């Protein structure tokens, strides 16, 4: 015998909002520093490819290379005349970090409505230098940065680490990231999520609509 629907329907409400950092809380646009330090388009394209899109950038997110280490490795692949500009880009690239419109306001909305908020970011150790310009680290209930644990999204291990470290229930978590594959990684461990497309009002609608019913 089944109980009536009102007795058996339960809803798991979202209690935790988890933010990616780049292009969700802070803009990430390498062209800002490339345009600042380089005059010619072909030079900007070369350094963009070798530094910002090269394997060293991922190694930085994994905590294998520092920003200085990225420069030392990448300089072997570009003309010597560009080494000063490359070094400036490698060490000062975070000049391109600026708050995403509506991000801080959405964080305030979340906190005022009782949500706990977290950051889960693929980032190098310089995260701790530039991120406090957005908000103090203790503004969030928890932060996990890939360089500290040597795992990057969308590897399921980084999501599991966040859940275990802060004792979170996956079904009570809503993850916001600009990359669909990272949202899919979160869903693989049971979290909800939304791909961020630049509009926090749309995120708010998806958040309010997200709930899971079960018997």
PDB file of C-alpha atoms in Angstrom:
ATOM      1  CA  UNK A   1       0.000   0.000   0.000  1.00  0.00           C
ATOM      2  CA  UNK A   2       1.228   3.474  -0.880  1.00  0.00           C
ATOM      3  CA  UNK A   3       0.775   6.490   1.315  1.00  0.00           C
ATOM      4  CA  UNK A   4      -0.895   9.464  -0.275  1.00  0.00           C
ATOM      5  CA  UNK A   5       1.249  11.721  -2.434  1.00  0.00           C
ATOM      6  CA  UNK A   6       1.502  14.472   0.150  1.00  0.00           C
ATOM      7  CA  UNK A   7       3.017  12.010   2.616  1.00  0.00           C
ATOM      8  CA  UNK A   8       5.548  10.419   0.269  1.00  0.00           C
ATOM      9  CA  UNK A   9       6.772  13.438  -1.708  1.00  0.00           C
ATOM     10  CA  UNK A  10       9.829  15.022  -0.170  1.00  0.00           C
ATOM     11  CA  UNK A  11      11.929  17.776  -1.627  1.00  0.00           C
ATOM     12  CA  UNK A  12      15.624  18.249  -1.140  1.00  0.00           C
ATOM     13  CA  UNK A  13      16.216  21.972  -1.212  1.00  0.00           C
ATOM     14  CA  UNK A  14      19.460  23.563  -2.245  1.00  0.00           C
ATOM     15  CA  UNK A  15      21.478  24.697   0.765  1.00  0.00           C
ATOM     16  CA  UNK A  16      24.907  25.324  -0.772  1.00  0.00           C
ATOM     17  CA  UNK A  17      25.904  27.426  -3.770  1.00  0.00           C
ATOM     18  CA  UNK A  18      29.322  26.686  -5.223  1.00  0.00           C
ATOM     19  CA  UNK A  19      30.983  29.146  -7.590  1.00  0.00           C
ATOM     20  CA  UNK A  20      33.671  28.683 -10.152  1.00  0.00           C
ATOM     21  CA  UNK A  21      35.944  31.726 -10.063  1.00  0.00           C
ATOM     22  CA  UNK A  22      37.105  32.536 -13.611  1.00  0.00           C
ATOM     23  CA  UNK A  23      34.354  34.049 -15.786  1.00  0.00           C
ATOM     24  CA  UNK A  24      31.835  33.505 -12.991  1.00  0.00           C
ATOM     25  CA  UNK A  25      33.038  35.726 -10.150  1.00  0.00           C
ATOM     26  CA  UNK A  26      36.004  37.367 -11.857  1.00  0.00           C
ATOM     27  CA  UNK A  27      36.501  37.979 -15.548  1.00  0.00           C
ATOM     28  CA  UNK A  28      39.377  36.146 -17.191  1.00  0.00           C
ATOM     29  CA  UNK A  29      40.452  37.828 -20.406  1.00  0.00           C
ATOM     30  CA  UNK A  30      44.137  37.375 -21.340  1.00  0.00           C
ATOM     31  CA  UNK A  31      43.745  39.951 -24.110  1.00  0.00           C
ATOM     32  CA  UNK A  32      43.816  42.667 -21.447  1.00  0.00           C
ATOM     33  CA  UNK A  33      47.450  42.051 -20.556  1.00  0.00           C
ATOM     34  CA  UNK A  34      48.441  41.002 -24.075  1.00  0.00           C
ATOM     35  CA  UNK A  35      47.203  44.331 -25.400  1.00  0.00           C
ATOM     36  CA  UNK A  36      48.936  46.137 -22.558  1.00  0.00           C
ATOM     37  CA  UNK A  37      52.390  44.656 -23.102  1.00  0.00           C
ATOM     38  CA  UNK A  38      52.493  43.924 -26.844  1.00  0.00           C
ATOM     39  CA  UNK A  39      51.995  46.192 -29.845  1.00  0.00           C
ATOM     40  CA  UNK A  40      51.711  43.702 -32.697  1.00  0.00           C
ATOM     41  CA  UNK A  41      48.878  41.273 -33.298  1.00  0.00           C
ATOM     42  CA  UNK A  42      51.142  38.413 -34.382  1.00  0.00           C
ATOM     43  CA  UNK A  43      53.180  38.732 -31.179  1.00  0.00           C
ATOM     44  CA  UNK A  44      50.032  38.793 -29.052  1.00  0.00           C
ATOM     45  CA  UNK A  45      48.743  35.699 -30.833  1.00  0.00           C
ATOM     46  CA  UNK A  46      52.012  33.837 -30.245  1.00  0.00           C
ATOM     47  CA  UNK A  47      52.179  34.546 -26.518  1.00  0.00           C
ATOM     48  CA  UNK A  48      48.477  33.826 -26.121  1.00  0.00           C
ATOM     49  CA  UNK A  49      48.974  30.420 -27.719  1.00  0.00           C
ATOM     50  CA  UNK A  50      52.167  29.481 -25.917  1.00  0.00           C
ATOM     51  CA  UNK A  51      51.454  30.918 -22.467  1.00  0.00           C
ATOM     52  CA  UNK A  52      47.711  31.124 -21.905  1.00  0.00           C
ATOM     53  CA  UNK A  53      46.760  28.135 -24.018  1.00  0.00           C
ATOM     54  CA  UNK A  54      49.876  26.033 -23.477  1.00  0.00           C
ATOM     55  CA  UNK A  55      50.434  23.078 -21.135  1.00  0.00           C
ATOM     56  CA  UNK A  56      52.181  25.278 -18.578  1.00  0.00           C
ATOM     57  CA  UNK A  57      48.915  27.041 -17.793  1.00  0.00           C
ATOM     58  CA  UNK A  58      47.311  23.729 -16.824  1.00  0.00           C
ATOM     59  CA  UNK A  59      50.407  22.810 -14.835  1.00  0.00           C
ATOM     60  CA  UNK A  60      49.954  26.046 -12.911  1.00  0.00           C
ATOM     61  CA  UNK A  61      46.360  25.078 -12.102  1.00  0.00           C
ATOM     62  CA  UNK A  62      47.626  21.687 -10.958  1.00  0.00           C
ATOM     63  CA  UNK A  63      50.095  23.363  -8.616  1.00  0.00           C
ATOM     64  CA  UNK A  64      53.093  22.057 -10.549  1.00  0.00           C
ATOM     65  CA  UNK A  65      54.375  25.421 -11.832  1.00  0.00           C
ATOM     66  CA  UNK A  66      54.471  28.919 -10.391  1.00  0.00           C
ATOM     67  CA  UNK A  67      53.944  31.946 -12.629  1.00  0.00           C
ATOM     68  CA  UNK A  68      57.722  32.369 -12.766  1.00  0.00           C
ATOM     69  CA  UNK A  69      58.033  28.713 -13.718  1.00  0.00           C
ATOM     70  CA  UNK A  70      55.581  29.198 -16.570  1.00  0.00           C
ATOM     71  CA  UNK A  71      57.740  31.978 -17.949  1.00  0.00           C
ATOM     72  CA  UNK A  72      60.949  29.946 -17.680  1.00  0.00           C
ATOM     73  CA  UNK A  73      59.367  27.088 -19.606  1.00  0.00           C
ATOM     74  CA  UNK A  74      57.482  29.038 -22.268  1.00  0.00           C
ATOM     75  CA  UNK A  75      60.400  31.362 -23.133  1.00  0.00           C
ATOM     76  CA  UNK A  76      62.145  28.409 -24.793  1.00  0.00           C
ATOM     77  CA  UNK A  77      59.441  28.419 -27.472  1.00  0.00           C
ATOM     78  CA  UNK A  78      59.343  32.086 -28.422  1.00  0.00           C
ATOM     79  CA  UNK A  79      61.873  34.589 -29.869  1.00  0.00           C
ATOM     80  CA  UNK A  80      64.190  36.211 -27.354  1.00  0.00           C
ATOM     81  CA  UNK A  81      62.972  39.682 -28.310  1.00  0.00           C
ATOM     82  CA  UNK A  82      59.603  38.796 -26.790  1.00  0.00           C
ATOM     83  CA  UNK A  83      60.961  37.506 -23.478  1.00  0.00           C
ATOM     84  CA  UNK A  84      60.402  40.776 -21.569  1.00  0.00           C
ATOM     85  CA  UNK A  85      56.767  40.975 -22.698  1.00  0.00           C
ATOM     86  CA  UNK A  86      56.278  37.275 -21.999  1.00  0.00           C
ATOM     87  CA  UNK A  87      57.607  37.709 -18.476  1.00  0.00           C
ATOM     88  CA  UNK A  88      55.293  40.638 -17.862  1.00  0.00           C
ATOM     89  CA  UNK A  89      52.324  38.610 -19.079  1.00  0.00           C
ATOM     90  CA  UNK A  90      53.317  35.590 -16.989  1.00  0.00           C
ATOM     91  CA  UNK A  91      53.785  37.580 -13.777  1.00  0.00           C
ATOM     92  CA  UNK A  92      51.147  40.270 -14.183  1.00  0.00           C
ATOM     93  CA  UNK A  93      48.390  38.424 -16.050  1.00  0.00           C
ATOM     94  CA  UNK A  94      45.962  38.896 -13.172  1.00  0.00           C
ATOM     95  CA  UNK A  95      45.498  42.509 -14.281  1.00  0.00           C
ATOM     96  CA  UNK A  96      42.808  40.991 -16.489  1.00  0.00           C
ATOM     97  CA  UNK A  97      40.790  39.982 -13.432  1.00  0.00           C
ATOM     98  CA  UNK A  98      37.772  42.221 -12.876  1.00  0.00           C
ATOM     99  CA  UNK A  99      34.498  41.422 -11.076  1.00  0.00           C
ATOM    100  CA  UNK A 100      31.751  39.987 -13.244  1.00  0.00           C
ATOM    101  CA  UNK A 101      28.731  42.338 -13.240  1.00  0.00           C
ATOM    102  CA  UNK A 102      26.203  41.163 -10.688  1.00  0.00           C
ATOM    103  CA  UNK A 103      28.518  38.586  -9.082  1.00  0.00           C
ATOM    104  CA  UNK A 104      28.978  40.253  -5.717  1.00  0.00           C
ATOM    105  CA  UNK A 105      25.309  41.190  -5.605  1.00  0.00           C
ATOM    106  CA  UNK A 106      24.335  37.580  -6.244  1.00  0.00           C
ATOM    107  CA  UNK A 107      26.657  36.429  -3.461  1.00  0.00           C
ATOM    108  CA  UNK A 108      24.948  38.890  -1.116  1.00  0.00           C
ATOM    109  CA  UNK A 109      21.559  37.604  -2.255  1.00  0.00           C
ATOM    110  CA  UNK A 110      22.620  34.029  -1.566  1.00  0.00           C
ATOM    111  CA  UNK A 111      23.962  34.805   1.891  1.00  0.00           C
ATOM    112  CA  UNK A 112      20.912  36.860   2.834  1.00  0.00           C
ATOM    113  CA  UNK A 113      18.651  33.945   1.883  1.00  0.00           C
ATOM    114  CA  UNK A 114      20.505  31.473   4.075  1.00  0.00           C
ATOM    115  CA  UNK A 115      22.611  29.696   1.486  1.00  0.00           C
ATOM    116  CA  UNK A 116      26.177  28.745   2.327  1.00  0.00           C
ATOM    117  CA  UNK A 117      28.561  29.779  -0.424  1.00  0.00           C
ATOM    118  CA  UNK A 118      31.770  28.146  -1.619  1.00  0.00           C
ATOM    119  CA  UNK A 119      34.386  28.577  -4.350  1.00  0.00           C
ATOM    120  CA  UNK A 120      35.693  25.666  -6.416  1.00  0.00           C
ATOM    121  CA  UNK A 121      38.285  26.910  -8.881  1.00  0.00           C
ATOM    122  CA  UNK A 122      40.918  25.682 -11.276  1.00  0.00           C
ATOM    123  CA  UNK A 123      43.619  28.208 -10.453  1.00  0.00           C
ATOM    124  CA  UNK A 124      47.303  28.589  -9.682  1.00  0.00           C
ATOM    125  CA  UNK A 125      48.711  29.728  -6.354  1.00  0.00           C
ATOM    126  CA  UNK A 126      48.441  33.380  -7.410  1.00  0.00           C
ATOM    127  CA  UNK A 127      44.708  32.985  -6.730  1.00  0.00           C
ATOM    128  CA  UNK A 128      45.453  33.999  -3.168  1.00  0.00           C
ATOM    129  CA  UNK A 129      47.022  37.257  -4.358  1.00  0.00           C
ATOM    130  CA  UNK A 130      44.260  38.551  -6.610  1.00  0.00           C
ATOM    131  CA  UNK A 131      41.057  36.919  -5.358  1.00  0.00           C
ATOM    132  CA  UNK A 132      40.754  38.976  -2.133  1.00  0.00           C
ATOM    133  CA  UNK A 133      40.139  42.017  -4.347  1.00  0.00           C
ATOM    134  CA  UNK A 134      36.742  40.434  -5.024  1.00  0.00           C
ATOM    135  CA  UNK A 135      36.005  39.423  -1.431  1.00  0.00           C
ATOM    136  CA  UNK A 136      37.953  38.328   1.653  1.00  0.00           C
ATOM    137  CA  UNK A 137      38.563  34.597   1.741  1.00  0.00           C
ATOM    138  CA  UNK A 138      36.501  34.243   4.913  1.00  0.00           C
ATOM    139  CA  UNK A 139      33.513  35.832   3.157  1.00  0.00           C
ATOM    140  CA  UNK A 140      32.921  32.323   1.799  1.00  0.00           C
ATOM    141  CA  UNK A 141      32.069  29.256   3.840  1.00  0.00           C
ATOM    142  CA  UNK A 142      34.821  27.365   2.074  1.00  0.00           C
ATOM    143  CA  UNK A 143      37.267  27.550  -0.830  1.00  0.00           C
ATOM    144  CA  UNK A 144      38.959  24.777  -2.797  1.00  0.00           C
ATOM    145  CA  UNK A 145      41.639  25.730  -5.331  1.00  0.00           C
ATOM    146  CA  UNK A 146      42.996  23.087  -7.700  1.00  0.00           C
ATOM    147  CA  UNK A 147      46.660  24.001  -7.168  1.00  0.00           C
ATOM    148  CA  UNK A 148      46.414  23.022  -3.495  1.00  0.00           C
ATOM    149  CA  UNK A 149      45.208  19.479  -4.141  1.00  0.00           C
ATOM    150  CA  UNK A 150      46.728  18.877  -7.630  1.00  0.00           C
ATOM    151  CA  UNK A 151      43.365  17.953  -9.166  1.00  0.00           C
ATOM    152  CA  UNK A 152      41.526  20.032 -11.764  1.00  0.00           C
ATOM    153  CA  UNK A 153      37.920  20.104 -12.930  1.00  0.00           C
ATOM    154  CA  UNK A 154      36.235  18.166 -14.391  1.00  0.00           C
ATOM    155  CA  UNK A 155      38.033  15.305 -12.596  1.00  0.00           C
ATOM    156  CA  UNK A 156      35.455  13.968 -10.153  1.00  0.00           C
ATOM    157  CA  UNK A 157      38.101  13.921  -7.427  1.00  0.00           C
ATOM    158  CA  UNK A 158      38.004  17.692  -7.001  1.00  0.00           C
ATOM    159  CA  UNK A 159      34.237  17.684  -6.441  1.00  0.00           C
ATOM    160  CA  UNK A 160      34.501  14.792  -4.008  1.00  0.00           C
ATOM    161  CA  UNK A 161      37.232  16.622  -2.129  1.00  0.00           C
ATOM    162  CA  UNK A 162      35.009  19.683  -1.711  1.00  0.00           C
ATOM    163  CA  UNK A 163      32.077  17.577  -0.519  1.00  0.00           C
ATOM    164  CA  UNK A 164      34.185  15.644   1.990  1.00  0.00           C
ATOM    165  CA  UNK A 165      36.133  18.619   3.284  1.00  0.00           C
ATOM    166  CA  UNK A 166      33.029  20.629   4.103  1.00  0.00           C
ATOM    167  CA  UNK A 167      30.695  17.707   4.832  1.00  0.00           C
ATOM    168  CA  UNK A 168      28.258  18.651   2.081  1.00  0.00           C
ATOM    169  CA  UNK A 169      25.380  16.572   0.718  1.00  0.00           C
ATOM    170  CA  UNK A 170      25.730  16.532  -3.095  1.00  0.00           C
ATOM    171  CA  UNK A 171      21.997  16.871  -3.753  1.00  0.00           C
ATOM    172  CA  UNK A 172      21.930  20.017  -1.640  1.00  0.00           C
ATOM    173  CA  UNK A 173      24.628  21.700  -3.766  1.00  0.00           C
ATOM    174  CA  UNK A 174      24.177  23.984  -6.778  1.00  0.00           C
ATOM    175  CA  UNK A 175      27.328  24.555  -8.835  1.00  0.00           C
ATOM    176  CA  UNK A 176      27.842  27.514 -11.182  1.00  0.00           C
ATOM    177  CA  UNK A 177      30.559  27.295 -13.837  1.00  0.00           C
ATOM    178  CA  UNK A 178      31.031  28.755 -17.303  1.00  0.00           C
ATOM    179  CA  UNK A 179      32.179  25.445 -18.819  1.00  0.00           C
ATOM    180  CA  UNK A 180      29.586  22.728 -19.562  1.00  0.00           C
ATOM    181  CA  UNK A 181      32.081  19.914 -18.956  1.00  0.00           C
ATOM    182  CA  UNK A 182      32.677  21.182 -15.419  1.00  0.00           C
ATOM    183  CA  UNK A 183      28.945  21.247 -14.721  1.00  0.00           C
ATOM    184  CA  UNK A 184      28.714  17.699 -16.034  1.00  0.00           C
ATOM    185  CA  UNK A 185      31.536  16.694 -13.687  1.00  0.00           C
ATOM    186  CA  UNK A 186      29.555  18.093 -10.766  1.00  0.00           C
ATOM    187  CA  UNK A 187      26.435  16.223 -11.866  1.00  0.00           C
ATOM    188  CA  UNK A 188      28.397  12.990 -11.997  1.00  0.00           C
ATOM    189  CA  UNK A 189      28.864  13.192  -8.214  1.00  0.00           C
ATOM    190  CA  UNK A 190      25.218  14.118  -7.590  1.00  0.00           C
ATOM    191  CA  UNK A 191      25.342  17.899  -7.517  1.00  0.00           C
ATOM    192  CA  UNK A 192      23.003  20.222  -9.371  1.00  0.00           C
ATOM    193  CA  UNK A 193      24.409  22.911 -11.608  1.00  0.00           C
ATOM    194  CA  UNK A 194      23.987  25.601 -14.210  1.00  0.00           C
ATOM    195  CA  UNK A 195      26.246  26.850 -16.980  1.00  0.00           C
ATOM    196  CA  UNK A 196      26.886  30.541 -16.397  1.00  0.00           C
ATOM    197  CA  UNK A 197      26.300  32.655 -19.510  1.00  0.00           C
ATOM    198  CA  UNK A 198      26.840  36.086 -18.026  1.00  0.00           C
ATOM    199  CA  UNK A 199      23.420  36.731 -16.488  1.00  0.00           C
ATOM    200  CA  UNK A 200      22.921  36.247 -12.763  1.00  0.00           C
ATOM    201  CA  UNK A 201      19.183  36.809 -13.063  1.00  0.00           C
ATOM    202  CA  UNK A 202      19.022  33.641 -15.144  1.00  0.00           C
ATOM    203  CA  UNK A 203      21.101  31.814 -12.540  1.00  0.00           C
ATOM    204  CA  UNK A 204      18.670  32.935  -9.856  1.00  0.00           C
ATOM    205  CA  UNK A 205      15.750  31.518 -11.839  1.00  0.00           C
ATOM    206  CA  UNK A 206      17.517  28.173 -12.278  1.00  0.00           C
ATOM    207  CA  UNK A 207      18.472  28.067  -8.618  1.00  0.00           C
ATOM    208  CA  UNK A 208      14.924  28.694  -7.429  1.00  0.00           C
ATOM    209  CA  UNK A 209      13.572  26.042  -9.807  1.00  0.00           C
ATOM    210  CA  UNK A 210      16.050  23.361  -8.770  1.00  0.00           C
ATOM    211  CA  UNK A 211      14.740  20.742  -6.403  1.00  0.00           C
ATOM    212  CA  UNK A 212      14.597  16.974  -6.521  1.00  0.00           C
ATOM    213  CA  UNK A 213      11.535  14.924  -5.609  1.00  0.00           C
ATOM    214  CA  UNK A 214      11.696  11.313  -4.560  1.00  0.00           C
ATOM    215  CA  UNK A 215       9.594   8.674  -2.866  1.00  0.00           C
TER     216      UNK A 215
END
